[in-house]
mmCIF file of C-alpha atoms and ligand atoms in Angstrom:
data_model
loop_
_atom_site.group_PDB
_atom_site.id
_atom_site.type_symbol
_atom_site.label_atom_id
_atom_site.label_comp_id
_atom_site.label_asym_id
_atom_site.label_seq_id
_atom_site.Cartn_x
_atom_site.Cartn_y
_atom_site.Cartn_z
ATOM 1 C CA MET K 521 -198.974 -129.438 -28.643
ATOM 2 C CA ALA K 522 -197.709 -125.790 -28.495
ATOM 3 C CA ASP K 523 -197.924 -123.766 -31.939
ATOM 4 C CA ALA K 524 -194.810 -123.985 -34.052
ATOM 5 C CA PRO K 525 -192.656 -120.866 -33.316
ATOM 6 C CA ASP K 526 -192.412 -118.227 -36.179
ATOM 7 C CA ILE K 527 -189.104 -118.669 -37.748
ATOM 8 C CA THR K 528 -189.666 -116.022 -40.227
ATOM 9 C CA ARG K 529 -188.978 -113.138 -37.750
ATOM 10 C CA ARG K 530 -185.115 -113.284 -38.497
ATOM 11 C CA THR K 531 -182.942 -114.152 -41.322
ATOM 12 C CA ILE K 532 -182.144 -117.661 -41.771
ATOM 13 C CA ALA K 533 -178.477 -117.970 -43.084
ATOM 14 C CA LEU K 534 -177.292 -121.015 -44.645
ATOM 15 C CA VAL K 535 -173.490 -121.765 -44.413
ATOM 16 C CA GLY K 536 -171.506 -124.736 -45.308
ATOM 17 C CA LEU K 537 -169.181 -126.116 -48.082
ATOM 18 C CA MET K 538 -169.497 -125.582 -51.609
ATOM 19 C CA GLY K 539 -172.004 -128.213 -53.152
ATOM 20 C CA VAL K 540 -173.976 -128.723 -50.079
ATOM 21 C CA GLY K 541 -177.056 -127.336 -51.652
ATOM 22 C CA LYS K 542 -177.253 -123.805 -49.676
ATOM 23 C CA SER K 543 -178.614 -122.184 -52.565
ATOM 24 C CA SER K 544 -181.165 -124.821 -53.784
ATOM 25 C CA VAL K 545 -182.416 -125.543 -50.371
ATOM 26 C CA GLY K 546 -182.387 -121.914 -49.500
ATOM 27 C CA ARG K 547 -184.668 -121.286 -52.392
ATOM 28 C CA ARG K 548 -187.147 -123.913 -51.612
ATOM 29 C CA LEU K 549 -187.181 -122.775 -47.853
ATOM 30 C CA ALA K 550 -187.778 -119.346 -48.791
ATOM 31 C CA THR K 551 -190.686 -120.693 -50.937
ATOM 32 C CA ALA K 552 -192.050 -122.617 -48.015
ATOM 33 C CA LEU K 553 -191.947 -119.924 -45.587
ATOM 34 C CA LYS K 554 -192.967 -117.199 -47.929
ATOM 35 C CA MET K 555 -189.762 -115.295 -47.342
ATOM 36 C CA PRO K 556 -187.470 -113.611 -49.904
ATOM 37 C CA PHE K 557 -184.319 -115.653 -50.950
ATOM 38 C CA VAL K 558 -180.946 -113.914 -51.499
ATOM 39 C CA ASP K 559 -178.040 -115.645 -52.787
ATOM 40 C CA ALA K 560 -174.892 -113.870 -51.514
ATOM 41 C CA ASP K 561 -172.819 -114.757 -54.368
ATOM 42 C CA ALA K 562 -175.326 -113.583 -56.835
ATOM 43 C CA GLU K 563 -175.592 -110.253 -54.893
ATOM 44 C CA ILE K 564 -171.797 -109.737 -55.077
ATOM 45 C CA GLU K 565 -171.599 -110.635 -58.660
ATOM 46 C CA ALA K 566 -174.437 -107.986 -59.226
ATOM 47 C CA ALA K 567 -172.696 -105.408 -57.072
ATOM 48 C CA ALA K 568 -169.229 -106.204 -59.001
ATOM 49 C CA GLY K 569 -170.622 -106.482 -62.378
ATOM 50 C CA ARG K 570 -168.660 -109.673 -62.898
ATOM 51 C CA SER K 571 -168.627 -113.411 -61.884
ATOM 52 C CA VAL K 572 -166.995 -114.722 -58.645
ATOM 53 C CA SER K 573 -164.591 -116.537 -60.754
ATOM 54 C CA ASP K 574 -163.525 -113.237 -62.356
ATOM 55 C CA ILE K 575 -163.388 -111.292 -58.979
ATOM 56 C CA PHE K 576 -160.865 -114.193 -57.837
ATOM 57 C CA ALA K 577 -158.903 -113.960 -60.929
ATOM 58 C CA GLU K 578 -158.713 -110.146 -61.145
ATOM 59 C CA MET K 579 -158.901 -109.001 -57.758
ATOM 60 C CA GLY K 580 -157.861 -112.090 -55.451
ATOM 61 C CA GLU K 581 -159.516 -113.703 -52.492
ATOM 62 C CA VAL K 582 -158.909 -111.011 -49.999
ATOM 63 C CA GLU K 583 -160.554 -108.517 -52.009
ATOM 64 C CA PHE K 584 -163.496 -110.901 -52.586
ATOM 65 C CA ARG K 585 -163.969 -111.567 -48.970
ATOM 66 C CA ALA K 586 -163.853 -107.792 -48.480
ATOM 67 C CA GLY K 587 -166.823 -107.438 -51.074
ATOM 68 C CA GLU K 588 -168.558 -110.324 -49.686
ATOM 69 C CA HIS K 589 -168.531 -108.747 -46.232
ATOM 70 C CA ARG K 590 -170.113 -105.457 -47.414
ATOM 71 C CA VAL K 591 -172.771 -107.351 -49.345
ATOM 72 C CA ILE K 592 -173.672 -109.432 -46.571
ATOM 73 C CA LYS K 593 -173.832 -106.562 -44.283
ATOM 74 C CA ARG K 594 -176.380 -104.920 -46.295
ATOM 75 C CA ILE K 595 -178.468 -108.082 -46.659
ATOM 76 C CA VAL K 596 -178.454 -108.969 -42.881
ATOM 77 C CA GLU K 597 -179.249 -105.365 -41.708
ATOM 78 C CA GLY K 598 -182.508 -105.466 -43.996
ATOM 79 C CA LEU K 599 -185.511 -107.219 -43.579
ATOM 80 C CA PRO K 600 -185.556 -111.063 -42.867
ATOM 81 C CA THR K 601 -184.639 -113.354 -45.724
ATOM 82 C CA VAL K 602 -183.360 -116.763 -46.437
ATOM 83 C CA LEU K 603 -179.856 -115.954 -47.104
ATOM 84 C CA ALA K 604 -177.552 -118.553 -48.938
ATOM 85 C CA THR K 605 -174.030 -117.718 -48.125
ATOM 86 C CA GLY K 606 -170.790 -118.459 -50.076
ATOM 87 C CA GLY K 607 -169.089 -121.408 -48.501
ATOM 88 C CA GLY K 608 -166.059 -119.111 -47.139
ATOM 89 C CA ALA K 609 -168.499 -116.393 -45.741
ATOM 90 C CA PHE K 610 -168.696 -117.839 -42.360
ATOM 91 C CA ILE K 611 -165.160 -118.526 -42.015
ATOM 92 C CA HIS K 612 -164.312 -114.718 -42.335
ATOM 93 C CA ASP K 613 -164.238 -113.449 -38.763
ATOM 94 C CA GLY K 614 -166.128 -110.245 -39.497
ATOM 95 C CA THR K 615 -168.488 -111.709 -41.833
ATOM 96 C CA ARG K 616 -169.235 -114.666 -39.074
ATOM 97 C CA ASP K 617 -169.739 -111.896 -36.340
ATOM 98 C CA LEU K 618 -172.244 -110.221 -38.677
ATOM 99 C CA LEU K 619 -174.094 -113.396 -39.311
ATOM 100 C CA LYS K 620 -174.087 -114.289 -35.844
ATOM 101 C CA ALA K 621 -175.565 -110.835 -34.518
ATOM 102 C CA HIS K 622 -178.392 -110.517 -37.159
ATOM 103 C CA THR K 623 -179.428 -113.976 -38.220
ATOM 104 C CA VAL K 624 -180.264 -117.593 -37.178
ATOM 105 C CA THR K 625 -177.313 -119.509 -38.871
ATOM 106 C CA VAL K 626 -177.553 -123.316 -40.144
ATOM 107 C CA TRP K 627 -174.634 -125.354 -41.118
ATOM 108 C CA LEU K 628 -175.898 -127.675 -43.928
ATOM 109 C CA GLN K 629 -173.540 -130.628 -44.023
ATOM 110 C CA ALA K 630 -173.228 -133.680 -46.198
ATOM 111 C CA GLU K 631 -170.765 -136.357 -46.906
ATOM 112 C CA LEU K 632 -167.857 -135.239 -48.928
ATOM 113 C CA ASP K 633 -168.725 -137.538 -51.908
ATOM 114 C CA VAL K 634 -172.084 -135.953 -52.290
ATOM 115 C CA LEU K 635 -170.385 -132.460 -51.978
ATOM 116 C CA ALA K 636 -167.571 -133.437 -54.819
ATOM 117 C CA GLU K 637 -170.086 -134.806 -57.105
ATOM 118 C CA ARG K 638 -172.540 -131.562 -56.724
ATOM 119 C CA ALA K 639 -169.819 -129.043 -56.584
ATOM 120 C CA THR K 640 -168.380 -129.919 -59.796
ATOM 121 C CA ARG K 641 -171.411 -129.959 -61.966
ATOM 122 C CA ARG K 642 -170.849 -126.546 -63.216
ATOM 123 C CA ASP K 643 -167.313 -125.300 -63.545
ATOM 124 C CA THR K 644 -167.983 -122.023 -61.671
ATOM 125 C CA ARG K 645 -165.921 -122.478 -58.524
ATOM 126 C CA PRO K 646 -162.362 -120.794 -58.514
ATOM 127 C CA LEU K 647 -161.327 -122.881 -55.456
ATOM 128 C CA LEU K 648 -161.818 -126.359 -57.360
ATOM 129 C CA ARG K 649 -160.760 -125.313 -60.800
ATOM 130 C CA GLY K 650 -158.080 -127.484 -62.255
ATOM 131 C CA LYS K 651 -157.721 -129.465 -58.870
ATOM 132 C CA ASP K 652 -158.907 -132.776 -57.495
ATOM 133 C CA PRO K 653 -162.325 -131.626 -55.972
ATOM 134 C CA LYS K 654 -162.620 -134.130 -53.200
ATOM 135 C CA ALA K 655 -158.951 -133.520 -52.051
ATOM 136 C CA VAL K 656 -159.805 -129.534 -51.797
ATOM 137 C CA LEU K 657 -163.011 -130.328 -50.183
ATOM 138 C CA SER K 658 -161.600 -132.480 -47.649
ATOM 139 C CA ARG K 659 -158.937 -130.030 -46.656
ATOM 140 C CA LEU K 660 -161.346 -127.402 -46.376
ATOM 141 C CA ALA K 661 -163.577 -129.662 -44.131
ATOM 142 C CA GLU K 662 -160.658 -130.121 -41.811
ATOM 143 C CA VAL K 663 -160.206 -126.250 -41.324
ATOM 144 C CA ARG K 664 -163.870 -125.273 -41.573
ATOM 145 C CA TYR K 665 -165.612 -127.721 -39.849
ATOM 146 C CA PRO K 666 -164.880 -126.665 -36.246
ATOM 147 C CA ILE K 667 -165.786 -123.058 -37.470
ATOM 148 C CA TYR K 668 -169.118 -124.201 -39.029
ATOM 149 C CA ALA K 669 -169.920 -125.952 -36.062
ATOM 150 C CA LEU K 670 -170.322 -122.412 -34.136
ATOM 151 C CA ALA K 671 -173.518 -121.971 -36.234
ATOM 152 C CA ASP K 672 -176.761 -121.951 -34.171
ATOM 153 C CA VAL K 673 -178.076 -125.059 -35.871
ATOM 154 C CA HIS K 674 -176.516 -128.129 -37.582
ATOM 155 C CA VAL K 675 -178.519 -130.157 -40.153
ATOM 156 C CA MET K 676 -176.934 -133.221 -41.842
ATOM 157 C CA THR K 677 -178.473 -133.797 -45.362
ATOM 158 C CA GLY K 678 -178.134 -136.967 -47.502
ATOM 159 C CA GLU K 679 -178.215 -137.696 -51.097
ATOM 160 C CA GLY K 680 -182.062 -137.414 -50.832
ATOM 161 C CA ALA K 681 -184.142 -134.774 -52.406
ATOM 162 C CA HIS K 682 -183.723 -130.901 -51.491
ATOM 163 C CA ARG K 683 -187.218 -131.101 -49.836
ATOM 164 C CA GLU K 684 -186.311 -133.353 -47.207
ATOM 165 C CA ALA K 685 -183.330 -130.976 -46.380
ATOM 166 C CA VAL K 686 -186.019 -128.186 -46.281
ATOM 167 C CA ARG K 687 -188.266 -129.947 -43.824
ATOM 168 C CA ALA K 688 -185.173 -130.826 -41.748
ATOM 169 C CA VAL K 689 -183.898 -127.279 -41.570
ATOM 170 C CA MET K 690 -187.449 -125.817 -40.845
ATOM 171 C CA GLY K 691 -187.459 -128.583 -37.912
ATOM 172 C CA ALA K 692 -184.003 -127.602 -36.601
ATOM 173 C CA VAL K 693 -185.034 -123.866 -36.702
ATOM 174 C CA GLN K 694 -188.149 -124.345 -34.657
ATOM 175 C CA ASP K 695 -186.202 -126.400 -32.123
ATOM 176 C CA TYR K 696 -183.760 -123.551 -31.950
ATOM 177 C CA TYR K 697 -186.321 -121.170 -31.214
ATOM 178 C CA ARG K 698 -188.105 -123.332 -28.645
ATOM 179 C CA ARG K 699 -184.910 -123.865 -26.803
ATOM 180 C CA ALA K 700 -184.194 -120.217 -26.923
ATOM 181 C CA ALA K 701 -187.728 -119.641 -25.461
ATOM 182 C CA ALA K 702 -187.359 -122.123 -22.721
HETATM 183 C C1 S3P T 1533 -166.359 -120.364 -51.706
HETATM 184 C C2 S3P T 1533 -167.581 -120.630 -52.190
HETATM 185 C C3 S3P T 1533 -168.357 -120.164 -53.370
HETATM 186 C C4 S3P T 1533 -167.811 -118.750 -53.619
HETATM 187 C C5 S3P T 1533 -166.427 -118.795 -53.687
HETATM 188 C C6 S3P T 1533 -165.597 -119.150 -52.509
HETATM 189 C C7 S3P T 1533 -165.518 -120.954 -50.570
HETATM 190 O O1 S3P T 1533 -169.655 -120.315 -52.948
HETATM 191 O O2 S3P T 1533 -168.412 -117.696 -52.587
HETATM 192 O O3 S3P T 1533 -166.287 -119.510 -55.038
HETATM 193 O O4 S3P T 1533 -164.637 -120.274 -50.043
HETATM 194 O O5 S3P T 1533 -165.887 -121.923 -50.186
HETATM 195 P P1 S3P T 1533 -170.667 -121.545 -52.922
HETATM 196 O O6 S3P T 1533 -170.425 -122.287 -51.566
HETATM 197 O O7 S3P T 1533 -172.019 -121.136 -52.917
HETATM 198 O O8 S3P T 1533 -170.082 -122.583 -54.007
#
């Protein structure tokens, strides 16, 4: 069998809805690939000196998206990393263009029940606060899934351990490179 393609040559950007495990899977994937891990929301918080919730509350979503764009631009123009993006990043036209131009984009998907359970473990998500999480996520899924589907790679994850998702992502990205080289 031919050698596995080197999938560390380009940033691997994880996209998908809140709670799907972009950060947990991303962190483990980075360790497995010996690549740096970057969490876009954490970088936005560091740049703004406040939490994502506070940015939403004090400046609004439009301003958050502009900051998110600036931060992701800086990250993807740097050395290759595993990048966990916030759930809305790939939906923003300009940020999606950046991600498509500079990274291999991976849409992580899971059943809505799994997302709702995971996304509400911590009360840090402004779009879910005080609302029925499953209803919000299902509305977001309707609008966003056709856009996430523009990602280079699609990986469906289950309730299982994140390391299974890591293996699935590695295999799917290798396949993507094999297809690209064929
Ligand atoms: C958002 C997802 C969040 C965060 C912000 C907005 C969204 O990131 O960027 O609350 O629009 O889906 P996670 O997907 O990491 O929770």
